[in-house]
Coordinates of C-alpha atoms in Angstrom, one line a residue:
M1159 CA 13.8 -65.2 247.1
A1160 CA 16.9 -66.4 248.7
A1161 CA 16.9 -69.8 246.5
A1162 CA 16.1 -67.7 243.3
E1163 CA 19.4 -65.3 244.3
A1164 CA 21.5 -68.3 245.0
E1165 CA 20.5 -70.0 241.5
A1166 CA 21.4 -66.6 239.9
H1167 CA 24.6 -66.5 241.6
R1168 CA 25.5 -70.2 240.4
A1169 CA 24.6 -69.1 236.8
I1170 CA 26.7 -65.9 237.0
E1171 CA 29.6 -67.8 238.2
A1172 CA 29.3 -70.6 235.6
V1173 CA 29.4 -67.8 232.9
F1174 CA 32.5 -66.3 234.6
R1175 CA 34.2 -69.5 234.7
I1176 CA 33.8 -69.6 230.7
E1177 CA 34.8 -65.9 230.3
R1178 CA 37.5 -66.0 233.0
A1179 CA 40.7 -66.9 231.0
Q1180 CA 39.9 -64.5 228.1
L1181 CA 39.0 -61.7 230.5
I1182 CA 42.4 -62.2 232.3
A1183 CA 44.3 -62.7 229.2
S1184 CA 43.0 -59.1 227.9
L1185 CA 43.6 -57.7 231.2
A1186 CA 47.1 -58.9 231.7
R1187 CA 48.1 -57.7 228.3
M1188 CA 46.7 -54.3 229.2
V1189 CA 48.2 -53.8 232.6
R1190 CA 51.2 -56.0 232.2
D1191 CA 50.6 -57.6 235.8
M1192 CA 49.2 -61.0 236.3
D1193 CA 48.0 -60.5 239.9
R1194 CA 46.5 -57.1 238.8
A1195 CA 44.6 -59.0 236.2
E1196 CA 43.3 -61.6 238.5
E1197 CA 42.2 -58.7 240.9
L1198 CA 40.3 -56.9 238.1
A1199 CA 38.7 -60.0 236.8
Q1200 CA 37.5 -60.8 240.4
D1201 CA 36.2 -57.2 240.8
A1202 CA 34.1 -57.5 237.7
L1203 CA 32.7 -60.7 238.9
L1204 CA 31.7 -59.1 242.2
I1205 CA 30.2 -56.3 240.0
A1206 CA 28.1 -58.8 238.2
L1207 CA 26.8 -60.6 241.2
G1208 CA 25.6 -57.1 242.2
E1209 CA 23.8 -56.3 239.0
W1210 CA 23.0 -59.4 237.1
P1211 CA 20.4 -60.8 239.5
K1212 CA 18.4 -57.7 238.9
L1213 CA 19.3 -56.8 235.3
G1214 CA 19.6 -60.3 234.1
I1215 CA 22.7 -61.9 232.3
P1216 CA 23.5 -59.6 229.3
D1217 CA 23.7 -61.0 225.8
K1218 CA 27.5 -60.5 225.7
P1219 CA 28.7 -61.3 229.1
G1220 CA 32.3 -61.2 228.3
A1221 CA 32.2 -57.7 226.9
W1222 CA 30.3 -56.7 229.8
L1223 CA 32.8 -57.9 232.2
M1224 CA 35.5 -56.6 230.3
A1225 CA 34.1 -53.2 230.5
A1226 CA 33.5 -53.5 234.1
A1227 CA 37.0 -54.6 234.8
K1228 CA 38.2 -51.6 232.4
R1229 CA 36.3 -49.0 234.5
R1230 CA 38.2 -50.4 237.5
A1231 CA 41.5 -50.2 235.7
I1232 CA 40.9 -46.7 234.7
D1233 CA 40.0 -46.0 238.3
G1234 CA 43.2 -47.4 239.4
I1235 CA 45.3 -45.5 237.0
R1236 CA 43.7 -42.2 238.0
R1237 CA 44.4 -43.3 241.8
D1238 CA 48.1 -44.1 240.9
K1239 CA 48.3 -40.6 239.0
M1240 CA 46.9 -38.9 242.2
L1241 CA 49.4 -40.5 244.5
A1242 CA 52.3 -39.5 242.1
R1243 CA 51.4 -35.8 241.7
N1244 CA 51.2 -33.0 244.0
H1245 CA 47.8 -31.3 244.4
E1246 CA 48.2 -28.5 242.1
A1247 CA 49.6 -30.5 239.3
M1248 CA 46.9 -33.2 239.9
A1249 CA 44.2 -30.5 239.5
R1250 CA 45.5 -29.6 236.2
E1251 CA 46.5 -32.8 234.7
S1252 CA 44.0 -35.5 236.0
E1253 CA 41.6 -35.0 233.2
E1254 CA 44.3 -35.4 230.6
A1255 CA 46.1 -38.4 232.3
S1256 CA 42.7 -40.1 232.6
D1257 CA 42.0 -39.5 228.7
T1258 CA 45.6 -41.0 228.0
A1259 CA 44.8 -44.0 230.2
M1260 CA 41.4 -44.5 228.5
A1261 CA 43.0 -44.2 225.0
E1262 CA 45.8 -46.8 226.1
I1263 CA 43.2 -49.2 227.3
E1264 CA 40.9 -48.8 224.4
A1265 CA 43.9 -49.4 222.1
A1266 CA 44.7 -52.5 224.0
M1267 CA 41.0 -53.5 223.7
D1268 CA 41.3 -53.6 220.0
D1269 CA 43.8 -56.2 219.8
D1270 CA 42.8 -59.6 218.5
I1271 CA 41.4 -61.6 221.6
G1272 CA 42.8 -64.9 220.2
D1273 CA 46.3 -63.4 220.3
E1274 CA 45.8 -62.1 223.9
L1275 CA 44.5 -65.6 225.1
L1276 CA 47.3 -67.3 223.2
G1277 CA 49.8 -64.7 224.7
L1278 CA 48.8 -65.4 228.3
I1279 CA 49.2 -69.2 227.7
F1280 CA 52.8 -68.9 226.0
T1281 CA 53.6 -66.4 229.0
A1282 CA 52.4 -68.9 231.8
C1283 CA 54.2 -71.8 230.0
H1284 CA 57.4 -69.8 229.5
P1285 CA 60.8 -72.1 229.7
L1286 CA 62.2 -70.0 232.3
L1287 CA 59.8 -71.5 234.8
S1288 CA 60.0 -75.1 235.9
A1289 CA 57.8 -77.5 234.5
E1290 CA 56.0 -78.0 237.8
A1291 CA 55.4 -73.9 238.0
R1292 CA 54.4 -73.8 234.4
A1293 CA 51.6 -76.4 235.2
A1294 CA 50.5 -74.8 238.4
L1295 CA 50.2 -71.3 236.7
T1296 CA 48.6 -72.6 233.8
L1297 CA 46.0 -74.4 235.9
R1298 CA 45.4 -71.3 238.0
L1299 CA 45.3 -68.6 235.2
I1300 CA 43.9 -70.4 232.1
A1301 CA 41.8 -73.2 233.8
G1302 CA 40.8 -71.2 236.7
L1303 CA 41.5 -73.7 239.4
T1304 CA 41.8 -72.7 242.9
T1305 CA 45.3 -73.3 244.8
E1306 CA 43.5 -76.1 246.8
E1307 CA 42.3 -77.7 243.6
I1308 CA 45.7 -77.7 242.0
A1309 CA 47.4 -78.9 245.3
R1310 CA 44.9 -81.9 245.5
A1311 CA 45.4 -82.6 241.6
F1312 CA 49.2 -82.9 242.4
L1313 CA 49.1 -84.3 246.0
S1314 CA 50.8 -81.3 247.4
N1315 CA 49.6 -78.6 250.0
A1316 CA 48.0 -75.4 249.0
A1317 CA 50.8 -73.2 250.7
T1318 CA 53.3 -74.9 248.5
I1319 CA 51.4 -74.3 245.2
A1320 CA 50.5 -70.9 246.2
Q1321 CA 54.3 -70.0 246.7
R1322 CA 55.0 -71.8 243.4
I1323 CA 52.7 -69.6 241.6
V1324 CA 53.6 -66.4 243.4
R1325 CA 57.3 -67.1 242.6
A1326 CA 56.5 -67.8 238.8
K1327 CA 54.6 -64.6 238.4
K1328 CA 57.4 -62.7 240.0
A1329 CA 59.9 -64.5 237.7
I1330 CA 57.8 -63.3 234.8
G1331 CA 57.5 -59.9 236.1
N1332 CA 61.2 -59.7 236.8
A1333 CA 61.9 -61.0 233.2
G1334 CA 59.7 -58.3 231.6
L1335 CA 58.0 -60.8 229.5
A1336 CA 55.5 -59.5 226.8
F1337 CA 52.1 -61.1 227.0
E1338 CA 52.2 -62.2 223.3
V1339 CA 52.7 -65.0 221.2
P1340 CA 56.4 -65.3 220.0
H1341 CA 57.3 -65.3 216.5
G1342 CA 59.9 -66.9 214.1
A1343 CA 62.3 -69.7 215.6
E1344 CA 61.3 -68.8 219.0
L1345 CA 57.7 -70.0 218.4
G1346 CA 58.8 -73.7 218.0
V1347 CA 60.7 -73.5 221.2
R1348 CA 57.9 -71.9 223.1
L1349 CA 55.2 -74.2 221.9
A1350 CA 57.2 -77.0 222.7
S1351 CA 57.2 -75.7 226.4
V1352 CA 53.4 -75.3 226.1
L1353 CA 52.7 -78.8 224.8
E1354 CA 55.0 -80.1 227.5
V1355 CA 52.8 -78.5 230.2
L1356 CA 49.8 -79.7 228.8
Y1357 CA 50.8 -83.1 228.6
L1358 CA 52.1 -83.2 232.2
I1359 CA 48.6 -82.1 233.2
F1360 CA 46.8 -84.8 231.2
N1361 CA 49.2 -87.5 232.2
E1362 CA 48.6 -86.7 235.8
G1363 CA 45.2 -87.2 235.3
Y1364 CA 45.5 -90.4 233.2
A1365 CA 48.1 -92.1 235.6
A1366 CA 48.3 -90.5 238.8
T1367 CA 51.8 -90.7 240.2
A1368 CA 50.8 -91.0 243.8
G1369 CA 47.7 -91.1 246.1
E1370 CA 44.7 -93.4 246.4
D1371 CA 43.3 -92.8 242.8
L1372 CA 44.5 -94.3 239.7
I1373 CA 43.0 -91.6 237.5
R1374 CA 41.9 -88.1 237.8
P1375 CA 39.6 -87.5 235.0
S1376 CA 39.0 -83.7 235.6
L1377 CA 42.7 -83.1 235.0
C1378 CA 42.4 -84.9 231.6
A1379 CA 39.4 -83.0 230.6
E1380 CA 41.1 -79.7 231.5
A1381 CA 44.1 -80.5 229.5
Q1382 CA 41.9 -81.3 226.5
R1383 CA 39.9 -78.3 226.9
L1384 CA 43.1 -76.1 226.9
G1385 CA 44.3 -78.2 223.8
R1386 CA 41.2 -77.5 221.9
M1387 CA 41.5 -73.8 223.0
L1388 CA 45.1 -73.7 221.4
A1389 CA 44.2 -75.9 218.3
A1390 CA 41.3 -73.6 217.3
R1391 CA 43.7 -70.6 217.3
M1392 CA 46.9 -72.5 215.7
P1393 CA 45.0 -74.9 213.3
A1394 CA 48.0 -75.7 211.3
E1395 CA 50.4 -76.6 213.8
P1396 CA 50.9 -80.6 213.6
E1397 CA 52.4 -81.2 216.9
L1398 CA 49.8 -79.4 218.7
L1399 CA 47.0 -81.4 216.7
G1400 CA 48.9 -84.6 217.4
L1401 CA 48.9 -83.8 221.0
L1402 CA 45.4 -83.1 221.1
A1403 CA 44.8 -86.5 219.1
L1404 CA 46.9 -88.3 221.7
M1405 CA 45.0 -87.0 224.6
E1406 CA 41.5 -87.7 223.1
L1407 CA 42.4 -91.1 222.0
Q1408 CA 44.0 -91.9 225.5
A1409 CA 41.0 -90.3 227.2
S1410 CA 38.6 -92.6 225.3
R1411 CA 39.8 -95.5 227.5
L1412 CA 39.5 -93.8 230.9
A1413 CA 36.0 -95.3 231.8
A1414 CA 37.5 -98.9 231.1
R1415 CA 40.7 -98.3 233.1
T1416 CA 39.4 -98.9 236.3
G1417 CA 36.9 -101.5 238.0
P1418 CA 33.9 -100.7 240.0
D1419 CA 36.2 -100.6 243.1
G1420 CA 38.6 -98.4 241.6
A1421 CA 41.1 -101.2 240.9
A1422 CA 43.4 -100.8 237.8
V1423 CA 42.2 -102.8 234.5
P1424 CA 45.0 -103.5 232.3
L1425 CA 44.6 -102.7 228.4
T1426 CA 44.6 -106.3 227.7
E1427 CA 41.6 -106.8 229.8
Q1428 CA 39.6 -103.7 229.1
N1429 CA 36.1 -103.7 228.1
R1430 CA 36.4 -102.0 224.8
A1431 CA 32.6 -101.4 224.7
R1432 CA 33.1 -98.7 227.4
W1433 CA 35.8 -96.8 225.2
D1434 CA 34.3 -93.5 224.3
Q1435 CA 33.8 -93.7 220.4
L1436 CA 33.2 -90.0 220.0
L1437 CA 36.7 -89.3 221.5
I1438 CA 38.2 -91.8 219.3
R1439 CA 36.7 -90.4 216.1
R1440 CA 38.0 -86.8 217.0
G1441 CA 41.3 -88.2 217.8
L1442 CA 41.5 -90.1 214.6
T1443 CA 40.4 -87.1 212.7
G1444 CA 43.0 -84.9 214.4
L1445 CA 45.7 -87.4 213.8
A1446 CA 44.9 -87.7 210.1
R1447 CA 45.0 -83.9 209.9
A1448 CA 48.4 -83.7 211.7
E1449 CA 49.7 -86.2 209.3
A1450 CA 48.5 -84.3 206.2
L1451 CA 50.3 -81.3 207.5
G1452 CA 53.7 -83.1 207.4
G1453 CA 54.1 -83.9 211.0
A1454 CA 53.9 -87.8 210.7
D1455 CA 57.4 -87.9 212.5
G1456 CA 56.5 -85.5 215.4
V1457 CA 56.9 -86.7 218.9
Y1458 CA 53.1 -86.2 219.7
V1459 CA 51.9 -87.3 216.4
L1460 CA 53.9 -90.6 216.5
Q1461 CA 52.5 -91.2 220.1
A1462 CA 49.0 -90.4 218.7
A1463 CA 49.5 -93.0 216.0
L1464 CA 50.6 -95.5 218.7
A1465 CA 47.3 -94.8 220.6
A1466 CA 45.3 -95.0 217.3
C1467 CA 46.5 -98.8 216.8
H1468 CA 44.7 -99.5 220.0
A1469 CA 41.6 -97.5 219.2
R1470 CA 41.1 -99.1 215.9
A1471 CA 41.4 -102.9 217.3
R1472 CA 38.2 -104.2 218.3
S1473 CA 39.8 -106.6 220.6
I1474 CA 43.3 -107.2 222.3
E1475 CA 43.9 -110.0 219.7
E1476 CA 43.3 -107.7 216.7
T1477 CA 46.0 -105.3 217.9
D1478 CA 48.5 -104.7 215.3
W1479 CA 51.6 -105.1 217.4
R1480 CA 54.1 -105.1 214.7
R1481 CA 52.9 -101.6 213.6
I1482 CA 53.1 -100.5 217.3
A1483 CA 56.5 -102.1 217.5
A1484 CA 57.7 -100.2 214.4
L1485 CA 56.2 -96.9 215.4
Y1486 CA 58.4 -97.1 218.6
D1487 CA 61.2 -97.6 216.6
R1488 CA 60.7 -94.4 214.8
L1489 CA 59.7 -92.7 218.1
R1490 CA 63.1 -93.8 219.6
A1491 CA 64.9 -92.3 216.6
V1492 CA 63.4 -88.7 216.9
A1493 CA 63.0 -88.7 220.8
P1494 CA 65.5 -91.3 222.4
S1495 CA 64.7 -91.7 226.1
P1496 CA 65.1 -94.7 228.5
V1497 CA 61.1 -94.4 229.2
I1498 CA 60.5 -94.8 225.5
D1499 CA 63.0 -97.6 225.2
L1500 CA 61.2 -99.3 227.8
N1501 CA 57.7 -98.9 226.2
R1502 CA 59.5 -100.3 223.0
A1503 CA 60.4 -103.3 224.8
V1504 CA 57.0 -103.8 225.8
A1505 CA 55.7 -103.3 222.2
H1506 CA 58.3 -105.8 220.8
S1507 CA 57.5 -108.3 223.5
M1508 CA 54.0 -108.5 222.3
A1509 CA 54.9 -108.4 218.6
Y1510 CA 57.7 -110.9 218.6
G1511 CA 57.5 -112.8 222.1
P1512 CA 58.4 -112.2 225.7
E1513 CA 62.1 -113.2 225.1
V1514 CA 62.6 -110.4 222.8
G1515 CA 61.2 -108.1 225.4
L1516 CA 63.4 -109.4 228.1
R1517 CA 66.7 -108.9 226.0
L1518 CA 65.5 -105.3 225.2
V1519 CA 64.8 -104.6 228.9
D1520 CA 68.1 -105.8 230.0
E1521 CA 70.0 -103.6 227.6
I1522 CA 68.5 -100.5 229.5
A1523 CA 68.1 -101.8 232.9
E1524 CA 71.2 -99.7 234.2
A1525 CA 69.7 -96.4 232.9
A1526 CA 69.8 -93.7 235.7
A1527 CA 66.3 -92.4 234.6
L1528 CA 64.8 -96.0 235.2
R1529 CA 66.3 -96.4 238.6
N1530 CA 63.6 -96.7 241.2
Y1531 CA 61.1 -96.6 238.3
A1532 CA 58.3 -99.0 239.0
P1533 CA 57.3 -99.7 235.4
L1534 CA 60.6 -101.5 234.9
P1535 CA 60.3 -104.3 237.0
A1536 CA 56.6 -104.6 236.3
A1537 CA 57.4 -104.9 232.4
R1538 CA 60.2 -107.6 233.3
G1539 CA 57.8 -109.5 235.7
D1540 CA 55.1 -109.5 232.7
F1541 CA 57.6 -110.8 230.3
L1542 CA 58.8 -113.6 232.7
F1543 CA 55.2 -114.4 233.5
R1544 CA 54.1 -114.7 229.8
A1545 CA 57.4 -116.9 229.1
G1546 CA 56.1 -119.2 231.9
R1547 CA 58.9 -118.3 234.3
L1548 CA 56.7 -117.7 237.3
A1549 CA 59.1 -118.0 240.1
E1550 CA 61.4 -115.2 238.5
A1551 CA 58.5 -113.0 237.8
K1552 CA 56.9 -112.8 241.3
P1553 CA 60.0 -111.0 242.8
Q1554 CA 59.8 -108.4 240.0
F1555 CA 56.1 -107.6 240.6
E1556 CA 56.8 -107.4 244.3
A1557 CA 59.7 -104.9 243.6
A1558 CA 57.6 -103.0 241.3
A1559 CA 54.9 -102.6 244.2
G1560 CA 57.4 -101.6 246.5
L1561 CA 58.4 -98.7 244.1
S1562 CA 55.0 -97.5 243.3
Q1563 CA 53.5 -94.4 245.1
N1564 CA 50.1 -95.1 243.8
A1565 CA 47.7 -97.4 246.1
R1566 CA 45.8 -98.6 243.1
E1567 CA 48.7 -99.6 241.0
R1568 CA 50.4 -101.2 244.1
A1569 CA 47.5 -103.4 244.7
F1570 CA 47.5 -104.5 241.0
L1571 CA 51.1 -105.4 241.0
L1572 CA 50.7 -107.2 244.3
G1573 CA 47.7 -109.1 242.9
R1574 CA 50.0 -110.0 239.7
A1575 CA 52.7 -111.3 242.3
A1576 CA 50.0 -113.3 243.9
A1577 CA 49.0 -115.0 240.7
C1578 CA 52.5 -116.3 240.3
G1579 CA 51.8 -118.9 243.0

């Protein structure tokens, strides 16, 4: 019996994880309070854990959970009304107040559920918050990760993450933000903020900035899930489709990015048979759709086009480096940054030779954003190595290893330094 009950609880918790984001979105829009929405969702789960093992999981679990949470919300409104009125007024008005509360909640329930979920995402990713706070709040509210899981993902501690989330919720409450999708010109600005958060989450999974692991696939998967959720509700936004295509094309290489011991495997040496062809097909389809919608020069669409060049090549020798170099030229024009300049230098070195890469990297070597940035000496070391200047390459790889905060990347760079003899 205990085993059966435990199995039922696991099934209920799995259902709740699926329904949680939509549930919180609906409740947040109703009660205008993120903390209260989370509490009501958790209350609904506890009620389900008590009733579903006996009654079975309902056909529409999301609607059942919403109804349970709604009843708790109404109870809370009644309790607040009782505390706010004296005894005689309460006796006279409680029924009327409850009816009004029910009407308000029923009206909120009639709103489009897609708008509710989008509204919560846009609120959690509001640009008034720092990028780190937006990422933490999104992973907590939309992805359902615990503060401990978020802390592990970003190599922080749970107390710091919890404080970050509390401050973010307080800032949103103080600003009086509506839990809704912005309109007009504001939509573009706010969507850019949402996409920035999704890509931040994905990149921390794809190339961990610190710690023992080079990649964290669960973070990549979560960013893709959120991207698909958004794309299903905003199917004509080329930059959103471009970001989703980019994440899917990049994620297709995850299994080949590390060896059996967890060590880094560079793109030039990866076993392409291990690349996920389903993700590649989805990514290429999404990219084509984004370009057809007129987004060919969008920042994320261009990056997806770059990833597509690698995805289409059956071997490193077949890679169209000249197209990649040209795409980086276009990307640099629409989104200039020292990091893009560095990646452009790498692409040009592959297309036109290492000496070209060295010239380009020397032009950006003094950029403040690249100070203490490990990929800069790593790239210079690679160019020198390929040019046969091994004695000059070795200290560059060693310098890059000294700047890296990731153990696997550091070991890889030291291995390249050792290969210089």
